[in-house]
Amino acid sequence: MLSRVTLLTLGAVALTTGRAVRRDTADGFPNPNATQLEFIQDMADGTLSDAPPPPSLNESSIPIFQLINFNENFEVAFFTSLIKNITTDEPGFTLPAEKKDEILEILVTVLAQEQLHAIDASNVLKHFNATLVPEPCTYTFPGAIDINSSIALAATFTDVVLGTLQDAAEGLAINGDLGPIREVASIIGQEGQQSGFYRLLLNQKPSQKPFLTTNVGAFAWSALQQFVVSCPFNISEIEIPVFPSLQVNNATGGPAIAPRDQRLSFVANLTGSSEAEQFVNDTDPALFVTYFSGQLLPISVPVEDVEWFGEDSTQLRFEAEFPFEEKVLVGLTIAALTTSDNFTSYGEVVGATIAAPGLIEVADGELGWNLLSGEEL
Ligand SMILES: *[C@@H]1O[C@H](CO)[C@@H](O)[C@H](O)[C@H]1NC(C)=O
Ligand SMILES: *[C@@H]1O[C@H](CO)[C@@H](O)[C@H](O)[C@H]1NC(C)=O
Ligand SMILES: *[C@@H]1O[C@H](CO)[C@@H](O)[C@H](O)[C@H]1NC(C)=O
Ligand SMILES: *[C@@H]1O[C@H](CO)[C@@H](O)[C@H](O)[C@H]1NC(C)=O
Ligand SMILES: *[C@@H]1O[C@H](CO)[C@@H](O)[C@H](O)[C@H]1NC(C)=O
Ligand SMILES: *[C@@H]1O[C@H](CO)[C@@H](O)[C@H](O)[C@H]1NC(C)=O
Ligand SMILES: *[C@@H]1O[C@H](CO)[C@@H](O)[C@H](O)[C@H]1NC(C)=O
Ligand SMILES: *[C@@H]1O[C@H](CO)[C@@H](O)[C@H](O)[C@H]1NC(C)=O
Ligand SMILES: *[C@@H]1O[C@H](CO)[C@@H](O)[C@H](O)[C@H]1NC(C)=O
Ligand SMILES: *[C@@H]1O[C@H](CO)[C@@H](O)[C@H](O)[C@H]1NC(C)=O
């Protein structure tokens, strides 16, 4: 462990009321030198694994690590921005002094942990001579305008990651890469601990579902595009498909909807989608909304009240049932517009997808703890 004094001489922290609050420049991320890595590990309450890398890695596993690395770089930027907003009392991000210190201490730890997740993935890519190791990009955080909306965004993207890492673990197994699976499982638990904390801050029970909602890499990769302003590399070189996004219209100011059976309205911009061409202007197309929730097999419902609009009629608006009661769709549901139904696996859905993902969050009741309000417990 580095002493606080050493940390201070690194010039990377300022001490406020006895707690370390980092500044975001001195850690050398994403390429820290030995001293900087020691600093990050100290902030993260743990180190990178010291096990040797596996003897080989299947080429097919490279995009899995590129996606993990890319996503972790995004998370590092998000938490850096959130810490800065809270530290500088940005409007909407002001907290009472005591809570401010404690939440910052937690987030500073999370940031360093995410940095190590990113460095771990990039070390794998570097070791196996991947042609592209994603560097951090410039990002935007749509909807994150105050502490509550920002934590809600963190809760949702963490839920998405929790589903995506399931797909990563299965992909590595299929590719014969048993070596890194244990570590991926360890990160799943780690992100789950974070998710529980964000949920509690949002007045929700920390554990969301008995089996967390699964996801597929291509939907995670598509969802990440909305945060990217620009990257210092050609993002298309990461060989994962990007789908047009599926907007859930009923969700206002975030992905949250009410806990009940309902008809949802969706919109997708299908300009330039060759998969969508054959359906344009068809008001009764054989299209479905396919939902992922928990470990249920994909749930498909037909699209209804279809409307094509916009220049070239390539914007699509439609409705679909959300079977909340029957399937107990509490927590994260991931929606896709698909050309078939009756799926027996998650991977199959990717091949039949026209637009995805639509992210839906359903909260089941509210606790009264109000950890983000100014009041005492
Ligand atoms: C790492 O970089 C920092 C900042 O440039 C520098 O102060 C430190 O001496 C470097 N440490 C090593 C081991 O190179
Ligand atoms: C930080 O504040 C800025 C300005 O209000 C906002 O645009 C950004 O989304 C915030 N970042 C996070 C992570 O909430
Ligand atoms: C990566 O490339 C270097 C330099 O060409 C080579 O020495 C090394 O064996 C390669 N690593 C792997 C895992 O193939
Ligand atoms: C590499 O991954 C591909 C795709 O999953 C698989 O078909 C192939 O058998 C794997 N190779 C090895 C050596 O396991
Ligand atoms: C980016 O990569 C894609 C896929 O390899 C390629 O088709 C495209 O031409 C590249 N774009 C640039 C600007 O290099
Ligand atoms: C969702 O929006 C559609 C279309 O505007 C509407 O028919 C439906 O009732 C809305 N559902 C809810 C729960 O508000
Ligand atoms: C739809 O997508 C196309 C291609 O990405 C884009 O040029 C166009 O501006 C989008 N239209 C709307 C209404 O968002
Ligand atoms: C769809 O309908 C619009 C409006 O009638 C028309 O302008 C457009 O050419 C049609 N597109 C196709 C592919 O049929
Ligand atoms: C999907 O399965 C249901 C129930 O088994 C059946 O009624 C329906 O025709 C199937 N749909 C397709 C497109 O095969
Ligand atoms: C955040 O939500 C809590 C209750 O959940 C509320 O007391 C607080 O005022 C909200 N903060 C902002 C900035 O909206």
Tab-separated table of N, CA, C and O in Angstrom, residues 193-243:
chain	number	residue	atom	x	y	z
A	193	GLN	N	-22.044	-5.797	-7.593
A	193	GLN	CA	-21.964	-5.021	-6.341
A	193	GLN	C	-22.204	-3.541	-6.623
A	193	GLN	O	-22.921	-2.864	-5.876
A	194	GLN	N	-21.623	-3.042	-7.707
A	194	GLN	CA	-21.857	-1.641	-8.081
A	194	GLN	C	-23.329	-1.402	-8.356
A	194	GLN	O	-23.917	-0.418	-7.896
A	195	SER	N	-23.942	-2.297	-9.122
A	195	SER	CA	-25.349	-2.152	-9.490
A	195	SER	C	-26.226	-2.056	-8.243
A	195	SER	O	-27.129	-1.217	-8.172
A	196	GLY	N	-25.950	-2.890	-7.247
A	196	GLY	CA	-26.735	-2.855	-6.015
A	196	GLY	C	-26.637	-1.507	-5.324
A	196	GLY	O	-27.630	-0.978	-4.812
A	197	PHE	N	-25.448	-0.932	-5.343
A	197	PHE	CA	-25.248	0.389	-4.727
A	197	PHE	C	-26.024	1.465	-5.491
A	197	PHE	O	-26.719	2.292	-4.891
A	198	TYR	N	-25.943	1.451	-6.833
A	198	TYR	CA	-26.664	2.478	-7.609
A	198	TYR	C	-28.170	2.337	-7.395
A	198	TYR	O	-28.888	3.322	-7.277
A	199	ARG	N	-28.643	1.095	-7.351
A	199	ARG	CA	-30.070	0.868	-7.148
A	199	ARG	C	-30.515	1.411	-5.789
A	199	ARG	O	-31.568	2.033	-5.681
A	200	LEU	N	-29.705	1.195	-4.784
A	200	LEU	CA	-30.050	1.692	-3.448
A	200	LEU	C	-30.118	3.225	-3.454
A	200	LEU	O	-31.010	3.823	-2.856
A	201	LEU	N	-29.158	3.856	-4.143
A	201	LEU	CA	-29.188	5.322	-4.263
A	201	LEU	C	-30.475	5.786	-4.943
A	201	LEU	O	-30.956	6.886	-4.702
A	202	LEU	N	-31.029	4.936	-5.822
A	202	LEU	CA	-32.247	5.299	-6.559
A	202	LEU	C	-33.508	4.804	-5.849
A	202	LEU	O	-34.577	4.724	-6.452
A	203	ASN	N	-33.356	4.438	-4.584
A	203	ASN	CA	-34.495	3.973	-3.777
A	203	ASN	C	-35.058	2.636	-4.247
A	203	ASN	O	-36.249	2.363	-4.088
A	204	GLN	N	-34.213	1.821	-4.874
A	204	GLN	CA	-34.671	0.501	-5.298
A	204	GLN	C	-33.918	-0.587	-4.539
A	204	GLN	O	-32.785	-0.381	-4.096
A	205	LYS	N	-34.571	-1.753	-4.422
A	205	LYS	CA	-33.918	-2.867	-3.747
A	205	LYS	C	-32.612	-3.209	-4.466
A	205	LYS	O	-32.577	-3.204	-5.695
A	206	PRO	N	-31.545	-3.517	-3.709
A	206	PRO	CA	-30.253	-3.741	-4.379
A	206	PRO	C	-30.238	-4.923	-5.342
A	206	PRO	O	-29.598	-4.846	-6.388
A	207	SER	N	-30.929	-6.021	-5.022
A	207	SER	CA	-30.890	-7.174	-5.944
A	207	SER	C	-32.114	-7.120	-6.847
A	207	SER	O	-33.246	-7.056	-6.379
A	208	GLN	N	-31.857	-7.121	-8.141
A	208	GLN	CA	-32.898	-6.789	-9.112
A	208	GLN	C	-33.798	-7.948	-9.501
A	208	GLN	O	-35.015	-7.793	-9.587
A	209	LYS	N	-33.196	-9.073	-9.814
A	209	LYS	CA	-33.929	-10.245	-10.292
A	209	LYS	C	-33.189	-11.482	-9.796
A	209	LYS	O	-32.010	-11.417	-9.490
A	210	PRO	N	-33.880	-12.657	-9.780
A	210	PRO	CA	-33.165	-13.869	-9.356
A	210	PRO	C	-32.052	-14.236	-10.342
A	210	PRO	O	-30.990	-14.713	-9.942
A	211	PHE	N	-32.308	-14.024	-11.629
A	211	PHE	CA	-31.320	-14.281	-12.679
A	211	PHE	C	-31.263	-13.018	-13.523
A	211	PHE	O	-32.266	-12.597	-14.082
A	212	LEU	N	-30.074	-12.411	-13.579
A	212	LEU	CA	-29.984	-11.109	-14.247
A	212	LEU	C	-30.194	-11.250	-15.751
A	212	LEU	O	-29.830	-12.269	-16.360
A	213	THR	N	-30.791	-10.202	-16.319
A	213	THR	CA	-31.120	-10.177	-17.744
A	213	THR	C	-29.872	-10.362	-18.598
A	213	THR	O	-28.850	-9.713	-18.372
A	214	THR	N	-29.995	-11.253	-19.564
A	214	THR	CA	-28.854	-11.517	-20.434
A	214	THR	C	-28.828	-10.517	-21.579
A	214	THR	O	-29.758	-9.728	-21.773
A	215	ASN	N	-27.738	-10.525	-22.316
A	215	ASN	CA	-27.598	-9.638	-23.467
A	215	ASN	C	-26.665	-10.324	-24.448
A	215	ASN	O	-26.086	-11.375	-24.135
A	216	VAL	N	-26.517	-9.727	-25.623
A	216	VAL	CA	-25.548	-10.231	-26.603
A	216	VAL	C	-24.594	-9.095	-26.937
A	216	VAL	O	-24.958	-7.917	-26.858
A	217	GLY	N	-23.374	-9.455	-27.322
A	217	GLY	CA	-22.330	-8.470	-27.574
A	217	GLY	C	-22.754	-7.405	-28.581
A	217	GLY	O	-22.492	-6.216	-28.385
A	218	ALA	N	-23.423	-7.830	-29.659
A	218	ALA	CA	-23.784	-6.870	-30.718
A	218	ALA	C	-24.756	-5.808	-30.206
A	218	ALA	O	-24.714	-4.660	-30.659
A	219	PHE	N	-25.629	-6.158	-29.269
A	219	PHE	CA	-26.565	-5.152	-28.739
A	219	PHE	C	-25.826	-4.185	-27.808
A	219	PHE	O	-26.111	-2.984	-27.791
A	220	ALA	N	-24.890	-4.696	-27.028
A	220	ALA	CA	-24.101	-3.825	-26.153
A	220	ALA	C	-23.281	-2.850	-26.997
A	220	ALA	O	-23.226	-1.646	-26.719
A	221	TRP	N	-22.670	-3.382	-28.041
A	221	TRP	CA	-21.837	-2.560	-28.930
A	221	TRP	C	-22.695	-1.483	-29.599
A	221	TRP	O	-22.290	-0.321	-29.697
A	222	SER	N	-23.899	-1.853	-30.026
A	222	SER	CA	-24.811	-0.881	-30.656
A	222	SER	C	-25.205	0.191	-29.644
A	222	SER	O	-25.238	1.383	-29.970
A	223	ALA	N	-25.506	-0.211	-28.407
A	223	ALA	CA	-25.921	0.749	-27.380
A	223	ALA	C	-24.797	1.728	-27.062
A	223	ALA	O	-25.047	2.905	-26.786
A	224	LEU	N	-23.561	1.257	-27.089
A	224	LEU	CA	-22.422	2.122	-26.737
A	224	LEU	C	-22.238	3.270	-27.735
A	224	LEU	O	-21.693	4.317	-27.378
A	225	GLN	N	-22.725	3.078	-28.977
A	225	GLN	CA	-22.487	4.092	-30.011
A	225	GLN	C	-23.090	5.447	-29.631
A	225	GLN	O	-22.570	6.489	-30.020
A	226	GLN	N	-24.204	5.432	-28.884
A	226	GLN	CA	-24.857	6.701	-28.538
A	226	GLN	C	-23.989	7.588	-27.637
A	226	GLN	O	-24.231	8.780	-27.524
A	227	PHE	N	-22.990	6.997	-26.983
A	227	PHE	CA	-22.139	7.772	-26.069
A	227	PHE	C	-20.901	8.333	-26.763
A	227	PHE	O	-20.176	9.132	-26.188
A	228	VAL	N	-20.635	7.871	-27.988
A	228	VAL	CA	-19.379	8.208	-28.645
A	228	VAL	C	-19.508	9.498	-29.440
A	228	VAL	O	-20.404	9.637	-30.269
A	229	VAL	N	-18.621	10.448	-29.165
A	229	VAL	CA	-18.527	11.657	-29.985
A	229	VAL	C	-17.509	11.417	-31.086
A	229	VAL	O	-17.793	11.585	-32.267
A	230	SER	N	-16.303	10.991	-30.722
A	230	SER	CA	-15.293	10.644	-31.719
A	230	SER	C	-14.237	9.759	-31.073
A	230	SER	O	-14.050	9.785	-29.857
A	231	CYS	N	-13.573	8.956	-31.905
A	231	CYS	CA	-12.539	8.059	-31.395
A	231	CYS	C	-11.246	8.265	-32.168
A	231	CYS	O	-11.291	8.592	-33.365
A	232	PRO	N	-10.096	8.039	-31.507
A	232	PRO	CA	-8.809	8.210	-32.192
A	232	PRO	C	-8.442	6.991	-33.026
A	232	PRO	O	-7.270	6.766	-33.316
A	233	PHE	N	-9.411	6.169	-33.377
A	233	PHE	CA	-9.167	4.995	-34.230
A	233	PHE	C	-10.443	4.742	-35.018
A	233	PHE	O	-11.492	5.347	-34.725
A	234	ASN	N	-10.354	3.856	-36.010
A	234	ASN	CA	-11.517	3.542	-36.841
A	234	ASN	C	-12.380	2.509	-36.119
A	234	ASN	O	-12.066	1.323	-36.084
A	235	ILE	N	-13.493	2.972	-35.597
A	235	ILE	CA	-14.351	2.156	-34.753
A	235	ILE	C	-14.912	0.949	-35.535
A	235	ILE	O	-15.202	-0.102	-34.960
A	236	SER	N	-15.027	1.089	-36.850
A	236	SER	CA	-15.570	-0.010	-37.685
A	236	SER	C	-14.621	-1.199	-37.765
A	236	SER	O	-14.999	-2.266	-38.242
A	237	GLU	N	-13.385	-1.003	-37.303
A	237	GLU	CA	-12.449	-2.134	-37.331
A	237	GLU	C	-12.745	-3.148	-36.230
A	237	GLU	O	-12.194	-4.247	-36.240
A	238	ILE	N	-13.580	-2.779	-35.302
A	238	ILE	CA	-14.027	-3.763	-34.309
A	238	ILE	C	-15.161	-4.548	-34.949
A	238	ILE	O	-16.202	-3.981	-35.317
A	239	GLU	N	-14.924	-5.834	-35.156
A	239	GLU	CA	-15.820	-6.615	-36.014
A	239	GLU	C	-17.037	-7.145	-35.253
A	239	GLU	O	-17.172	-8.344	-35.021
A	240	ILE	N	-17.880	-6.207	-34.865
A	240	ILE	CA	-19.150	-6.535	-34.212
A	240	ILE	C	-20.197	-5.676	-34.925
A	240	ILE	O	-19.950	-4.490	-35.175
A	241	PRO	N	-21.360	-6.261	-35.287
A	241	PRO	CA	-22.349	-5.447	-36.000
A	241	PRO	C	-22.916	-4.314	-35.148
A	241	PRO	O	-23.004	-4.442	-33.919
A	242	VAL	N	-23.263	-3.210	-35.807
A	242	VAL	CA	-23.945	-2.090	-35.142
A	242	VAL	C	-25.337	-1.978	-35.743
A	242	VAL	O	-25.480	-1.831	-36.951
A	243	PHE	N	-26.366	-2.079	-34.911
A	243	PHE	CA	-27.748	-1.973	-35.383
A	243	PHE	C	-28.281	-0.566	-35.165
A	243	PHE	O	-27.874	0.126	-34.219
